[in-house]
GROMACS .gro file of C-alpha atoms in nm:
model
  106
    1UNK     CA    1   5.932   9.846  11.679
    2UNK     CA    2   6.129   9.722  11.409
    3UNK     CA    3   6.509   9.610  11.437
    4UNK     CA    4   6.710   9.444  11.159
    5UNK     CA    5   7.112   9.424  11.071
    6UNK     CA    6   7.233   9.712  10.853
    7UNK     CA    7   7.511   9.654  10.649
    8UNK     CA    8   7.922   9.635  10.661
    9UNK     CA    9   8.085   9.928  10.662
   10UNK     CA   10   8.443   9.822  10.719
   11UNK     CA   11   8.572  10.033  10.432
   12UNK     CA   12   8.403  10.377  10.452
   13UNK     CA   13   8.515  10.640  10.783
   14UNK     CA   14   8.278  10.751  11.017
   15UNK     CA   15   8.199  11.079  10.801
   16UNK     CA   16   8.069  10.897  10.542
   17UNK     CA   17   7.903  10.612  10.694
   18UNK     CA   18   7.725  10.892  10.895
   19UNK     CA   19   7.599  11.075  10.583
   20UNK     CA   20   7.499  10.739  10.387
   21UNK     CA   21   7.223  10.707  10.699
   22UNK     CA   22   7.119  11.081  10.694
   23UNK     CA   23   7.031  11.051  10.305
   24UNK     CA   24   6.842  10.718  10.327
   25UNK     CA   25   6.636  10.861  10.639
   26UNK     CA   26   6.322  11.105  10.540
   27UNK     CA   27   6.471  11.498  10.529
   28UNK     CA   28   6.444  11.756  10.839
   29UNK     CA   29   6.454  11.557  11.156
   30UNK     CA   30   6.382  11.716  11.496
   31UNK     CA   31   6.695  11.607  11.592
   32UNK     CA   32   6.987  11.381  11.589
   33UNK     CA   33   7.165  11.174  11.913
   34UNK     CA   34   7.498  11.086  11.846
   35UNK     CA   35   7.657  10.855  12.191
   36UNK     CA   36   8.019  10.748  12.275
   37UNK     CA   37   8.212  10.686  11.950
   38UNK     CA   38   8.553  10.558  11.872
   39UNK     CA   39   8.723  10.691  11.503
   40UNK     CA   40   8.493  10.918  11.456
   41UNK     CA   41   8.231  10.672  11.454
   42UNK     CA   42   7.979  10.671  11.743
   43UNK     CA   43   7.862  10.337  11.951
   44UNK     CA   44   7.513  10.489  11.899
   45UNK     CA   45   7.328  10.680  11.629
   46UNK     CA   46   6.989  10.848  11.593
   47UNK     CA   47   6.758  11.017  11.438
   48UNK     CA   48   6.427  11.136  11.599
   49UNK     CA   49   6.126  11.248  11.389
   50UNK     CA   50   5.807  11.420  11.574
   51UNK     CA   51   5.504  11.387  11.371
   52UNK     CA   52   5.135  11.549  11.355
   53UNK     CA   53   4.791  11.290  11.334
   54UNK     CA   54   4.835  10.918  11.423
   55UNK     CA   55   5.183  10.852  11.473
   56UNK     CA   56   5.343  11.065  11.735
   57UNK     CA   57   5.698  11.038  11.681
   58UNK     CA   58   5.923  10.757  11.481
   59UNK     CA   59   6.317  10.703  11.648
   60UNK     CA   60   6.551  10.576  11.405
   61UNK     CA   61   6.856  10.425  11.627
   62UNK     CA   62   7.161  10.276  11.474
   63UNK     CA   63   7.396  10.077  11.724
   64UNK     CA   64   7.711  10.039  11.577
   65UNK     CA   65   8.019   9.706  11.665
   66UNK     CA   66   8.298   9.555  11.519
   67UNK     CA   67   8.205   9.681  11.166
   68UNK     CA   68   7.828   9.673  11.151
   69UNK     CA   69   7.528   9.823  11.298
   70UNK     CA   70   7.170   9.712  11.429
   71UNK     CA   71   6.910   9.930  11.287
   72UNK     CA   72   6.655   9.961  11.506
   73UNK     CA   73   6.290  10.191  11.421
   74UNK     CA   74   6.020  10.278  11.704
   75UNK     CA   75   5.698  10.473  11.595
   76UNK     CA   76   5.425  10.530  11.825
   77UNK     CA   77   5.130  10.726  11.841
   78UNK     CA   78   5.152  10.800  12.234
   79UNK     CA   79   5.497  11.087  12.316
   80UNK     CA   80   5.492  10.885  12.650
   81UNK     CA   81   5.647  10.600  12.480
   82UNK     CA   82   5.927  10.865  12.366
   83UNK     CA   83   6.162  10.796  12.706
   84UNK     CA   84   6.095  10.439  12.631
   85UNK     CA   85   6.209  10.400  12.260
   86UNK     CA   86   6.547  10.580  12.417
   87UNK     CA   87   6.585  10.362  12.682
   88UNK     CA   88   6.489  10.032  12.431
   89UNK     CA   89   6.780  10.178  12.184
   90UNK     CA   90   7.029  10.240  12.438
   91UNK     CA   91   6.980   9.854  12.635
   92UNK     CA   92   7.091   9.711  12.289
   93UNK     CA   93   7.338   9.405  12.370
   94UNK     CA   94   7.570   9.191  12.180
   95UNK     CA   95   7.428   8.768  12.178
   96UNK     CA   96   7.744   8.738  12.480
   97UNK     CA   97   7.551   8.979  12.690
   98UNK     CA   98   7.791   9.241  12.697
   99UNK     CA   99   7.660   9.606  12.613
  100UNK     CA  100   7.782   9.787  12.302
  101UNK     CA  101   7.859  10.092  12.540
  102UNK     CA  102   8.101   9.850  12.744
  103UNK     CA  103   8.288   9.723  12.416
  104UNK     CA  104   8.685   9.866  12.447
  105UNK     CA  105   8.725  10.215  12.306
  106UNK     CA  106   8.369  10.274  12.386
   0.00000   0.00000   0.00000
């Protein structure tokens, strides 16, 4: 697991903000999660890759709040870890302990 701050994007919409993540993420996901949202820009954001060999899947997750996101990465080389690395995305919290999903307009 890997998590890290992405960067501002006070002055792009949701479309585009959206479309900058989908070009810097490797081509043909298996699919894409897309949770709550508020001007066309969702609380949540991901993008879920199913590989062949060692690694079994990587889950990119973006959690988005008051003009940034948390980027967040989970590869594993077990699927059973798969409900997991949605549950780990989805507990994300702000440092004042209250969830991203409980933020007004979310």
């Amino acid at each position: 697991m890997w998590v890290g701050p992405g960067g501002s994007w006070r002055c792009a919409n949701g479309a585009d903000i959206i479309a900058s993540l989908d070009a810097e993420l490797p081509p043909n996901p298996t699919g894409k999660v897309g949770e709550g949202g508020r001007d066309g820009v969702g609380h949540r954001a991901a993008w879920l890759y199913r590989q062949d060999g060692d690694v079994k899947f990587t889950l990119y997750g973006f959690n988005f709040i008051d003009g940034t996101y948390l980027d967040t990465t989970f590869i594993s080389a077990d699927t059973a870890d798969l409900p997991w690395a949605f549950d780990a995305w989805r507990s994300v919290t702000r440092s004042d302990g209250q969830r991203l999903g409980d933020m007004p307009g979310g």
